[in-house]
XYZ file of C-alpha atoms in Angstrom:
763
model
C -20.838 57.152 -252.469
C -23.579 59.748 -252.789
C -26.196 57.058 -252.238
C -24.428 55.979 -249.028
C -24.437 59.544 -247.733
C -28.097 59.937 -248.613
C -28.935 56.701 -246.860
C -27.005 57.689 -243.729
C -28.503 61.149 -243.431
C -32.023 59.839 -243.986
C -31.985 57.519 -240.986
C -32.536 60.266 -238.346
C -35.168 61.802 -240.571
C -37.002 58.484 -240.847
C -36.696 57.935 -237.092
C -38.216 61.380 -236.472
C -40.995 61.300 -239.062
C -42.028 57.629 -239.165
C -41.615 56.547 -235.562
C -41.620 58.213 -232.160
C -38.542 56.345 -230.913
C -36.227 59.305 -231.487
C -38.886 61.627 -230.048
C -38.772 59.804 -226.716
C -34.974 59.932 -226.708
C -34.869 63.658 -227.501
C -37.523 64.411 -224.861
C -35.635 62.433 -222.234
C -32.482 64.383 -223.070
C -34.145 67.819 -223.163
C -36.137 67.259 -219.958
C -33.017 66.015 -218.183
C -31.066 69.117 -219.216
C -33.880 71.420 -218.080
C -34.124 69.486 -214.818
C -30.362 69.826 -214.280
C -30.628 73.593 -214.356
C -34.061 73.820 -212.696
C -32.908 72.089 -209.522
C -29.257 73.129 -209.923
C -27.732 69.664 -209.748
C -24.183 70.898 -210.276
C -22.372 70.135 -207.052
C -25.470 68.631 -205.387
C -24.754 66.021 -202.717
C -26.618 62.785 -203.313
C -25.640 61.317 -199.935
C -27.648 63.946 -198.031
C -31.393 64.368 -198.583
C -32.465 67.400 -200.593
C -35.220 67.948 -198.019
C -34.726 67.185 -194.337
C -37.943 68.074 -192.568
C -41.623 67.245 -192.343
C -42.948 64.501 -194.573
C -39.588 64.146 -196.339
C -38.372 62.357 -193.221
C -41.214 59.838 -193.504
C -40.370 59.310 -197.167
C -36.741 58.778 -196.223
C -37.803 56.242 -193.598
C -39.717 54.337 -196.290
C -36.604 54.217 -198.442
C -34.396 53.080 -195.575
C -36.881 50.393 -194.560
C -37.147 49.109 -198.134
C -33.364 49.031 -198.511
C -33.046 47.167 -195.202
C -35.969 44.764 -195.362
C -37.182 44.696 -198.973
C -40.576 46.234 -198.219
C -42.090 49.056 -196.202
C -44.977 47.584 -194.207
C -42.935 46.591 -191.131
C -39.871 48.154 -189.522
C -38.736 46.602 -186.248
C -36.449 49.527 -185.380
C -39.366 51.978 -185.084
C -42.230 51.975 -182.606
C -40.096 50.023 -180.129
C -40.526 47.545 -178.677
C -43.166 46.202 -181.092
C -42.128 47.797 -184.361
C -43.827 50.018 -186.893
C -46.639 48.350 -188.837
C -47.648 50.555 -191.753
C -50.723 48.470 -192.489
C -52.508 50.823 -190.087
C -52.079 53.617 -192.652
C -53.492 52.069 -195.853
C -52.365 53.452 -199.207
C -52.067 52.295 -202.819
C -48.511 53.525 -203.473
C -46.738 50.233 -204.075
C -45.268 51.220 -207.447
C -42.871 53.637 -205.773
C -41.658 51.055 -203.269
C -40.969 48.648 -206.133
C -38.872 51.355 -207.801
C -37.104 51.959 -204.470
C -36.160 48.289 -204.428
C -34.769 48.559 -207.943
C -32.701 51.621 -207.026
C -31.564 49.679 -203.954
C -29.772 47.225 -206.249
C -27.230 49.983 -206.876
C -26.938 51.676 -203.469
C -27.523 50.933 -199.795
C -27.691 54.609 -198.791
C -31.256 55.817 -198.321
C -30.455 59.500 -199.091
C -28.938 58.488 -202.422
C -31.924 56.315 -203.317
C -34.346 59.052 -202.262
C -32.604 61.767 -204.279
C -32.185 59.587 -207.351
C -35.880 58.758 -207.462
C -36.772 62.421 -207.123
C -34.416 63.360 -209.964
C -35.457 60.654 -212.416
C -39.095 61.525 -211.772
C -38.659 64.562 -214.063
C -37.681 62.728 -217.270
C -40.086 59.902 -216.430
C -42.944 62.416 -216.270
C -41.820 63.866 -219.609
C -41.764 60.419 -221.235
C -45.264 59.647 -219.992
C -46.409 63.004 -221.350
C -44.927 62.230 -224.782
C -47.322 59.325 -225.210
C -50.257 61.478 -224.120
C -49.480 64.363 -226.480
C -48.940 62.051 -229.425
C -52.218 60.296 -228.620
C -53.950 63.673 -228.559
C -52.364 64.603 -231.892
C -49.776 67.221 -230.943
C -46.831 67.577 -233.328
C -43.460 66.130 -232.407
C -41.697 69.467 -231.969
C -44.306 70.854 -229.584
C -44.508 67.505 -227.805
C -40.868 67.815 -226.736
C -41.500 71.253 -225.247
C -44.858 70.536 -223.629
C -43.714 67.200 -222.188
C -40.770 68.975 -220.605
C -43.096 71.701 -219.315
C -45.249 69.008 -217.726
C -42.189 67.429 -216.114
C -41.119 70.709 -214.500
C -44.600 71.691 -213.369
C -44.779 73.874 -210.236
C -46.605 70.930 -208.659
C -43.418 68.859 -208.977
C -41.315 71.274 -206.966
C -44.023 72.012 -204.400
C -44.444 68.311 -203.666
C -40.721 67.620 -203.632
C -39.332 64.789 -201.561
C -41.862 65.396 -198.809
C -44.684 64.161 -201.048
C -42.457 62.148 -203.371
C -45.190 59.682 -204.302
C -47.320 62.595 -205.520
C -44.316 64.220 -207.208
C -43.751 60.957 -209.108
C -46.749 61.550 -211.352
C -45.342 59.955 -214.493
C -48.311 57.565 -214.749
C -50.880 60.407 -214.809
C -50.476 61.099 -218.570
C -51.001 57.417 -219.301
C -54.423 57.466 -217.680
C -55.268 60.773 -219.366
C -54.356 59.289 -222.742
C -56.727 56.370 -222.216
C -59.515 58.862 -221.542
C -58.758 60.631 -224.833
C -58.805 57.319 -226.705
C -62.198 56.502 -225.206
C -63.724 59.889 -226.065
C -62.312 59.903 -229.604
C -63.705 56.494 -230.486
C -60.488 54.513 -230.157
C -60.145 51.027 -228.706
C -59.424 50.308 -225.051
C -59.727 46.565 -225.564
C -58.907 44.086 -228.303
C -55.985 42.449 -230.111
C -53.182 44.259 -231.837
C -52.778 44.462 -235.611
C -49.622 42.331 -235.878
C -49.814 39.089 -237.858
C -47.773 37.410 -235.134
C -50.197 36.121 -232.513
C -47.864 36.862 -229.601
C -47.066 40.368 -230.769
C -50.773 40.916 -231.395
C -51.353 40.219 -227.704
C -48.339 42.059 -226.301
C -48.869 45.199 -228.386
C -52.630 45.270 -228.124
C -55.095 47.853 -226.777
C -55.930 45.385 -224.005
C -52.319 45.051 -222.852
C -51.848 48.806 -223.054
C -54.962 49.534 -220.992
C -54.110 46.935 -218.358
C -50.465 48.038 -218.056
C -51.206 51.754 -217.894
C -54.015 51.457 -215.358
C -51.933 49.089 -213.219
C -49.139 51.671 -213.088
C -51.582 54.485 -212.380
C -53.591 52.646 -209.730
C -50.364 51.595 -207.988
C -48.861 55.080 -208.026
C -51.227 56.528 -205.432
C -54.783 56.429 -204.164
C -55.440 59.983 -205.308
C -54.368 59.429 -208.894
C -56.372 56.216 -209.056
C -59.501 57.924 -207.743
C -59.049 60.921 -210.054
C -58.813 58.570 -213.027
C -61.947 56.699 -211.976
C -63.890 59.955 -211.650
C -62.926 61.108 -215.143
C -63.363 57.624 -216.598
C -66.929 57.527 -215.284
C -67.624 60.861 -216.971
C -66.040 59.758 -220.243
C -67.957 56.487 -220.253
C -71.287 58.222 -219.679
C -70.364 60.866 -222.268
C -69.762 58.359 -225.070
C -72.996 56.606 -224.207
C -75.063 59.808 -224.308
C -73.233 61.519 -227.181
C -72.473 58.551 -229.417
C -74.959 55.958 -228.169
C -72.095 53.469 -227.850
C -72.882 50.809 -225.289
C -69.754 48.896 -226.292
C -67.436 51.774 -225.370
C -69.466 52.463 -222.226
C -69.025 48.885 -221.014
C -65.387 49.017 -222.068
C -64.936 52.029 -219.780
C -66.833 50.261 -216.999
C -64.587 47.227 -217.341
C -61.470 49.372 -217.198
C -62.831 51.154 -214.125
C -63.488 47.835 -212.412
C -59.963 46.676 -213.234
C -58.487 49.920 -211.874
C -60.479 49.610 -208.652
C -59.344 45.993 -208.385
C -55.675 46.967 -208.678
C -56.120 49.571 -205.970
C -57.846 46.970 -203.813
C -54.960 44.528 -204.306
C -52.487 47.263 -203.362
C -54.318 47.755 -200.074
C -55.333 44.133 -199.479
C -52.557 43.490 -196.902
C -53.757 46.558 -194.988
C -57.376 45.436 -195.177
C -56.516 41.940 -193.949
C -54.391 43.380 -191.156
C -57.348 45.477 -190.016
C -59.641 42.457 -190.106
C -57.360 40.282 -188.027
C -56.099 42.977 -185.635
C -59.116 45.228 -185.402
C -59.671 48.518 -187.159
C -57.469 51.470 -186.233
C -59.722 54.508 -186.432
C -56.916 56.913 -185.542
C -54.315 55.627 -188.020
C -55.787 57.486 -190.983
C -57.830 60.078 -189.109
C -59.186 62.923 -191.215
C -62.295 65.053 -191.015
C -64.877 65.586 -193.731
C -64.531 69.422 -193.817
C -60.903 69.005 -194.871
C -62.234 68.162 -198.347
C -62.894 71.887 -198.755
C -59.852 73.057 -196.821
C -57.627 71.096 -199.223
C -59.616 71.820 -202.399
C -58.535 74.219 -205.137
C -59.779 77.546 -206.474
C -59.802 78.817 -210.042
C -57.890 81.946 -209.072
C -55.116 79.883 -207.504
C -54.726 77.793 -210.637
C -54.230 80.691 -213.017
C -52.064 82.867 -210.764
C -48.237 82.659 -210.635
C -47.006 79.919 -208.367
C -45.436 80.739 -204.970
C -41.881 79.927 -206.063
C -41.843 82.002 -209.251
C -38.481 83.232 -210.531
C -39.774 86.769 -211.157
C -39.920 88.549 -207.755
C -42.913 90.740 -208.625
C -45.019 87.754 -209.652
C -43.889 85.789 -206.613
C -44.821 88.676 -204.355
C -48.213 89.006 -206.064
C -48.974 85.364 -205.259
C -47.766 85.810 -201.687
C -50.202 88.696 -201.212
C -53.060 86.552 -202.436
C -52.113 83.590 -200.239
C -51.661 85.802 -197.186
C -54.928 87.705 -197.403
C -57.427 85.357 -199.010
C -58.933 82.337 -197.218
C -58.569 78.631 -197.952
C -54.875 78.516 -198.731
C -55.079 74.760 -199.386
C -51.728 73.450 -200.708
C -51.300 76.524 -202.946
C -51.972 74.784 -206.288
C -50.932 76.483 -209.542
C -50.803 75.411 -213.185
C -48.261 77.867 -214.529
C -48.849 80.239 -217.445
C -49.045 77.539 -220.134
C -51.446 75.407 -218.117
C -53.561 78.434 -217.245
C -53.772 79.324 -220.941
C -54.941 75.820 -221.790
C -57.475 75.884 -218.963
C -59.013 79.144 -220.189
C -59.124 77.926 -223.802
C -60.727 74.659 -222.692
C -63.444 76.377 -220.691
C -64.129 78.904 -223.481
C -64.360 76.071 -225.997
C -67.014 74.353 -223.902
C -68.980 77.583 -223.769
C -68.586 78.090 -227.519
C -69.726 74.557 -228.330
C -72.764 75.010 -226.110
C -73.719 78.340 -227.682
C -72.815 77.615 -231.309
C -73.822 73.941 -231.342
C -76.268 74.317 -234.247
C -73.785 76.228 -236.353
C -71.037 73.659 -235.851
C -73.483 70.887 -236.727
C -74.435 72.674 -239.970
C -70.797 73.228 -240.882
C -70.010 69.592 -240.181
C -72.935 68.316 -242.293
C -71.930 70.631 -245.133
C -68.314 69.510 -244.964
C -67.063 73.003 -244.178
C -64.219 73.674 -241.774
C -63.176 70.038 -241.379
C -59.891 70.871 -239.657
C -61.576 73.394 -237.416
C -64.241 70.869 -236.487
C -61.659 68.239 -235.630
C -59.835 70.758 -233.461
C -63.044 71.791 -231.724
C -63.968 68.170 -231.053
C -60.587 67.291 -229.573
C -60.277 70.502 -227.551
C -63.893 70.026 -226.485
C -63.098 66.535 -225.207
C -60.113 67.796 -223.246
C -62.073 70.820 -222.038
C -64.888 68.573 -220.848
C -62.454 66.483 -218.844
C -60.940 69.674 -217.447
C -64.336 71.004 -216.457
C -65.350 67.793 -214.681
C -61.997 67.673 -212.891
C -62.551 71.255 -211.755
C -66.123 70.528 -210.603
C -64.834 67.797 -208.323
C -61.704 69.531 -207.054
C -62.909 73.083 -206.448
C -64.013 74.438 -203.073
C -67.591 73.356 -202.461
C -67.453 71.056 -205.478
C -68.520 67.444 -205.858
C -65.647 66.356 -203.626
C -67.649 67.834 -200.759
C -70.466 65.415 -201.578
C -67.956 62.549 -201.513
C -66.776 63.709 -198.077
C -70.274 62.958 -196.746
C -69.434 59.281 -197.247
C -65.685 59.148 -196.607
C -63.205 61.595 -195.118
C -60.138 59.658 -196.265
C -59.878 61.666 -199.497
C -59.203 65.284 -198.679
C -56.451 66.595 -200.974
C -58.577 67.260 -204.046
C -56.324 70.175 -205.034
C -53.962 67.457 -206.248
C -56.268 67.091 -209.230
C -54.314 70.105 -210.547
C -51.617 67.867 -212.049
C -54.283 65.965 -213.996
C -55.755 69.259 -215.130
C -52.310 70.431 -216.227
C -51.686 67.554 -218.645
C -55.120 68.126 -220.181
C -54.566 71.889 -220.417
C -51.149 71.479 -222.049
C -52.724 69.137 -224.581
C -55.114 71.948 -225.527
C -52.221 74.403 -225.878
C -50.396 71.991 -228.184
C -53.411 71.425 -230.409
C -54.188 75.137 -230.723
C -50.583 76.127 -231.473
C -50.267 73.372 -234.057
C -53.428 74.622 -235.750
C -52.135 78.207 -235.749
C -48.856 77.094 -237.338
C -50.748 75.005 -239.926
C -53.030 77.902 -240.786
C -50.071 80.261 -241.167
C -48.229 77.728 -243.340
C -51.243 77.375 -245.614
C -51.883 81.113 -245.787
C -48.284 82.096 -246.546
C -47.504 78.945 -248.556
C -44.541 77.948 -246.377
C -42.277 75.152 -247.475
C -41.933 72.184 -245.122
C -38.513 73.392 -244.023
C -39.900 76.802 -243.066
C -42.761 75.220 -241.191
C -40.308 72.976 -239.352
C -38.203 75.997 -238.363
C -41.281 77.836 -237.094
C -42.378 74.775 -235.102
C -38.896 74.446 -233.621
C -38.901 78.133 -232.728
C -42.304 77.800 -231.056
C -41.079 74.760 -229.122
C -38.016 76.721 -227.979
C -40.211 79.598 -226.859
C -42.415 77.206 -224.881
C -39.332 75.762 -223.183
C -38.137 79.221 -222.189
C -41.560 80.178 -220.851
C -41.832 76.909 -218.913
C -38.381 77.308 -217.390
C -38.855 80.933 -216.339
C -42.469 80.556 -215.235
C -42.494 77.122 -213.600
C -39.108 76.385 -212.058
C -38.082 77.675 -208.607
C -36.070 80.814 -208.072
C -33.662 79.141 -205.646
C -33.266 75.547 -204.532
C -29.646 75.520 -203.433
C -30.164 77.433 -200.182
C -32.724 74.945 -198.903
C -30.620 72.004 -200.029
C -27.486 73.361 -198.339
C -29.418 73.977 -195.121
C -30.848 70.449 -195.269
C -27.387 68.924 -195.748
C -25.979 70.992 -192.890
C -28.743 69.886 -190.505
C -28.353 66.291 -191.685
C -24.616 66.321 -190.989
C -25.067 67.944 -187.572
C -27.732 65.437 -186.521
C -25.567 62.554 -187.735
C -22.743 63.700 -185.455
C -25.203 64.171 -182.578
C -26.727 60.709 -182.897
C -23.285 59.091 -183.062
C -22.263 61.015 -179.937
C -25.439 60.245 -178.004
C -25.223 56.529 -178.737
C -21.615 56.201 -177.652
C -21.558 53.364 -175.144
C -25.094 52.199 -175.984
C -25.130 48.519 -176.852
C -26.249 47.470 -180.342
C -29.834 46.278 -180.298
C -30.825 48.585 -177.435
C -34.103 50.513 -177.242
C -34.329 54.274 -176.792
C -37.417 56.061 -175.479
C -38.240 59.332 -177.269
C -40.139 62.058 -175.476
C -42.400 63.881 -175.640
C -44.735 61.603 -177.509
C -45.885 63.101 -180.815
C -48.312 60.793 -182.651
C -47.282 59.605 -186.096
C -48.232 60.209 -188.859
C -49.990 63.494 -189.670
C -49.824 64.908 -186.147
C -47.814 67.564 -184.354
C -46.960 68.657 -180.839
C -48.489 71.707 -179.219
C -45.389 73.632 -180.316
C -45.716 72.513 -183.929
C -43.101 69.741 -184.079
C -44.315 67.075 -186.500
C -44.530 63.407 -185.599
C -42.306 62.613 -188.589
C -39.421 64.432 -186.892
C -39.274 61.591 -184.395
C -37.876 59.479 -187.253
C -34.615 61.428 -187.364
C -32.691 59.203 -184.900
C -33.757 56.071 -186.784
C -32.630 57.526 -190.099
C -29.179 58.289 -188.692
C -28.466 55.131 -186.692
C -28.065 51.405 -187.178
C -29.307 48.506 -185.025
C -30.932 50.751 -182.429
C -34.692 50.633 -181.808
C -36.609 53.857 -181.250
C -39.993 54.342 -179.651
C -41.206 56.926 -182.200
C -42.721 56.019 -185.547
C -45.355 53.518 -184.463
C -48.637 54.216 -186.245
C -50.905 56.075 -183.850
C -54.191 54.597 -182.670
C -52.986 51.435 -180.927
C -51.735 51.199 -177.319
C -48.457 49.616 -178.385
C -47.661 52.818 -180.343
C -49.303 55.401 -178.073
C -47.889 54.151 -174.754
C -45.261 56.935 -174.412
C -48.127 59.406 -173.965
C -49.332 57.491 -170.892
C -45.791 57.026 -169.618
C -44.797 60.698 -169.820
C -47.663 61.694 -167.532
C -45.952 60.128 -164.491
C -43.502 62.129 -162.393
C -40.218 62.627 -164.304
C -38.382 60.357 -161.854
C -41.034 57.664 -162.305
C -40.812 57.982 -166.078
C -37.089 57.180 -165.976
C -37.581 54.290 -163.530
C -40.393 52.755 -165.573
C -38.496 53.219 -168.829
C -35.379 51.565 -167.410
C -37.467 48.749 -165.940
C -39.090 48.217 -169.355
C -35.777 47.694 -171.090
C -34.962 51.143 -172.478
C -31.270 52.015 -172.485
C -31.818 55.755 -172.723
C -34.201 58.648 -173.214
C -33.873 61.175 -176.010
C -35.797 64.411 -175.647
C -36.820 66.875 -178.338
C -36.891 70.145 -176.417
C -38.614 71.952 -179.271
C -41.697 69.788 -178.824
C -42.376 70.964 -175.256
C -43.594 74.384 -174.140
C -41.116 74.498 -171.231
C -38.241 73.264 -173.401
C -38.182 70.045 -171.292
C -37.028 71.904 -168.177
C -39.250 69.896 -165.807
C -38.320 66.524 -167.258
C -34.615 67.211 -167.353
C -34.557 68.541 -163.795
C -36.216 65.376 -162.494
C -33.936 63.044 -164.422
C -30.814 64.973 -163.500
C -31.806 64.644 -159.839
C -32.487 60.915 -160.175
C -29.445 59.977 -162.259
C -26.984 62.404 -160.707
C -25.740 63.836 -163.978
C -26.812 66.311 -166.620
C -27.770 65.101 -170.089
C -25.814 65.139 -173.291
C -26.953 68.113 -175.348
C -26.814 68.418 -179.140
C -24.914 71.310 -180.723
C -28.219 72.902 -181.735
C -29.449 72.463 -178.127
C -32.615 70.912 -179.528
C -31.987 67.345 -178.385
C -30.836 65.908 -175.075
C -29.974 62.345 -174.119
C -30.024 60.519 -170.784
C -28.259 57.163 -170.480
C -30.355 54.725 -168.403
C -28.110 51.662 -168.614
C -26.763 51.983 -165.066
C -30.259 52.595 -163.680
C -31.598 49.601 -165.588
C -28.843 47.429 -164.166
C -29.629 48.564 -160.610
C -33.338 47.873 -161.061
C -32.713 44.439 -162.577
C -30.606 43.519 -159.539
C -33.442 44.577 -157.228
C -36.654 43.424 -158.933
C -37.352 39.796 -159.930
C -37.419 39.150 -163.715
C -41.056 38.017 -163.686
C -42.126 41.289 -162.076
C -40.097 43.286 -164.613
C -41.794 41.407 -167.441
C -45.191 42.289 -166.003
C -44.232 45.958 -165.619
C -42.876 46.057 -169.166
C -46.209 44.751 -170.457
C -48.192 47.280 -168.420
C -46.002 50.160 -169.625
C -45.625 49.267 -173.300
C -49.131 47.818 -173.729
C -51.075 49.950 -171.304
C -54.800 50.353 -171.010
C -55.228 53.413 -173.224
C -58.016 55.946 -173.433
C -59.341 56.931 -176.865
C -61.758 59.823 -177.163
C -63.030 59.476 -180.732
C -65.730 59.689 -181.929
C -67.534 61.467 -179.075
C -64.768 64.035 -178.513
C -62.661 66.199 -180.796
C -59.034 67.106 -180.228
C -58.301 70.608 -178.909
C -55.110 72.621 -178.663
C -53.482 72.771 -175.239
C -50.910 74.940 -173.543
C -48.970 72.340 -171.557
C -48.247 69.903 -174.378
C -50.696 67.263 -173.134
C -53.828 66.367 -175.125
C -57.151 68.037 -174.455
C -60.481 66.873 -175.792
C -63.821 68.611 -176.102
C -67.426 67.508 -176.561
C -70.916 68.983 -176.461
C -72.749 65.660 -176.192
C -75.007 65.164 -173.198
C -73.564 61.698 -172.651
C -70.027 61.154 -173.933
C -67.778 58.163 -173.518
C -64.054 57.513 -173.468
C -62.991 54.113 -174.785
C -60.525 52.344 -172.484
C -58.705 49.836 -174.687
C -56.913 46.819 -173.208
C -55.080 44.797 -175.874
C -53.727 42.200 -173.443
C -55.436 38.968 -172.396
C -55.681 39.914 -168.715
C -57.891 42.348 -166.828
C -56.057 45.341 -165.378
C -57.039 47.038 -162.136
C -56.314 50.737 -162.302
C -57.414 54.194 -161.275
C -58.751 56.523 -163.956
C -57.798 60.136 -163.294
C -58.901 63.066 -165.422
C -59.698 66.763 -165.222
C -62.966 68.206 -166.539
C -63.592 71.840 -167.362
C -67.281 72.705 -167.752
C -70.114 74.997 -166.757
C -69.881 75.384 -162.942
C -73.621 74.660 -162.713
C -73.350 71.332 -164.535
C -74.288 68.248 -162.538
C -71.731 65.859 -163.976
C -71.454 62.161 -163.241
C -68.870 59.620 -164.321
C -69.160 55.854 -164.403
C -67.724 52.784 -166.090
C -69.832 50.172 -167.859
C -71.201 47.706 -165.330
C -68.827 48.742 -162.556
C -70.859 50.136 -159.701
C -72.607 53.414 -159.081
C -71.997 56.734 -160.725
C -69.480 59.113 -159.212
C -70.527 62.755 -158.986
C -68.015 65.311 -160.201
C -67.695 68.408 -158.054
C -66.741 71.488 -160.035
C -64.899 74.382 -158.452
C -64.822 77.436 -160.666
C -65.783 75.169 -163.527
C -62.974 72.642 -162.966
C -63.384 69.189 -161.460
C -61.243 66.091 -160.974
C -62.344 62.477 -161.422
C -60.636 59.578 -159.661
C -62.425 56.352 -160.434
C -61.378 52.737 -159.824
C -61.650 50.649 -162.979
C -61.232 46.994 -163.827
C -60.362 47.076 -167.513
C -61.200 43.757 -169.093
C -59.545 42.672 -172.347
C -61.080 44.628 -175.198
C -62.949 47.896 -174.667
C -64.374 49.341 -171.470
C -66.336 52.585 -171.648
C -65.885 55.471 -169.228
C -69.030 57.633 -169.398
C -69.455 61.291 -168.543
C -73.090 62.416 -168.371
C -75.212 65.343 -167.263
C -73.637 67.757 -169.692
C -75.522 71.022 -170.178
C -72.901 72.560 -172.430
C -69.438 71.947 -173.881
C -66.781 70.376 -171.655
C -63.055 69.845 -171.946
C -61.287 66.740 -170.680
C -57.552 66.802 -170.011
C -54.810 65.048 -168.051
C -56.269 61.583 -168.488
C -54.167 59.083 -166.552
C -54.887 55.384 -166.288
C -52.603 54.231 -163.487
C -52.458 50.439 -162.928
C -52.413 49.344 -159.301
C -49.468 47.083 -160.028
C -47.397 50.012 -161.329
C -48.148 52.009 -158.154
C -46.981 49.061 -156.058
C -43.851 48.622 -158.195
C -42.835 52.270 -157.829
C -43.432 52.090 -154.094
C -41.243 49.001 -153.796
C -38.564 50.637 -155.917
C -38.438 53.670 -153.666
C -38.351 51.528 -150.564
C -35.413 49.553 -151.905
C -33.489 52.713 -152.762
C -33.086 51.633 -156.400
C -35.241 54.541 -157.580
C -35.916 57.860 -155.918
């Protein structure tokens, strides 16, 4: 009987001391409990998004599209009438959409799927961190605490559901662990040690490296690039330090594989660009943003903006309010900051005391200390290189000379955190070991001390890293979500399923905002809250089929409604907050035309005009072939694009303004149809009153002089826009100019509106 008891009680001990299986289970449990309290899940509603603004709406749209269609690249209910094609915004985030599909096996509600993925991201990050810390050599007790600390990093809460792909950083520790293996002389490639040939392949360094880098490279472009940067450093380091060509080429091979996975993730986007032409505006970023979105050492080691202790939170607010380059307010937390400082000091110590450490090593003195210095030195070196790239004015600025697509280098902070926590674990383990040896502790005493240290780390992580209040924001988000749901249901009463709704004003999507600060992602709200209705917002900016509402809204309000109805739209929804005049001009014109006031949401932000009766009247007046032609001209208009000669400026009336200082600047007139379009180009130029400006179109007659009155002039120029690109030139510039109110009005549309007025169908 005693033997049975001994055998039973020894099983957990063997699981804890001889395998890490129980360690993963305990970490998953502990991190889940900490997460429960950190984000206050008691009473949380899963059927309403935790965040209901900004980029969280775009993330929600991804989830809804995946649940509806199985993938995210095309959504026919956005960007009406042609649909949203996300290939114009290339990313390497496919892992998260695969997970969304898996979650979709259990629910068809996008808010539930979105919230569940956010929640499980915490224990997933902890589990990934367990493997890293054990690879580094951290004890099991401290691994539980530090893995949980990594899971509830300030970065996690600051990213939230708005940047859910970045918040789902559970693959980051896997890449960091491979770097440690490389630097410590371990194997990245080769067969496993099992006698079974299949197990030797499945559980081999090769399979591990391929699996981990596939997950990492598919979890986001940033994390893939960060890994490649550090892998390049580690590969060069082992070549210089150890003279190991084999490990260098092993690192090079792994880097090539990682780059290949990223390429495969984006291959559909690349092919789409090849066959449909490049979209320069889809992912439009500027090189200087690499420094605007970099990080600073002071930011990393200061308290984070959401700290639970008011005094520390206020201290960070003062810094962010008064010091430049706010970036995305990165912070490591106290434990990460401690590891960062130790790592940097270790590098300095190794550089200064190199000869002494070499003598000690050759004499066999301080073996444990030398091992600690080597491992902390490796982690510190990775930290230092990461900092050199991510800091303001760092090597990321050099990269921006060649590509502006990568700007958010402050996001390297989550990579730096896992490395810094590894240093903290190693140092604390060494301190406990030294104390145990000095005071001759029994194993049980040492275990109690380690458990106490782990508990202290958990308390520090919870107090220092988790937000002071999440329920208020979540309640407000749910309230707005419920109110908008009621509004959309009310607005669409009587609208036939399958109808199209025009949304105004036009706010380009993604990563753009109106003059009043309304984000393009907020145009996704009606789509998120409706079924079988197509919405004009959400098309990826940079192509006429997405940008056409901007051209349409520059007609008279009455003409906008007539052209929208003629083009098949059943209604117009207006976001008053996106217009400086709160849509007063538009609504007055439409009320006059339609003979009724709009539906208004409870918040008074949104209004809706039903165009079904107007569309019916127009269809009874205008032949179908003419309506088809008008629809094409309105929804695939000749569109003016100002890049790269001009830069976008802020305006006061909600319409785009563009500036340039070039002596000869051109506007690209893009015609994506197969027919030439005769039109009149109209634009306003503000410049030096003494400038002798001229405007002309490629190969289309003489130049037209622009007369400036008090520095303002108007251009009206006939244009025959052939399929493809036609250039409208402005020359004679002696200083900066501003171009605004660009209108490209097709002759056929002018004739249509005239006929409509004559018939009495439109006023």
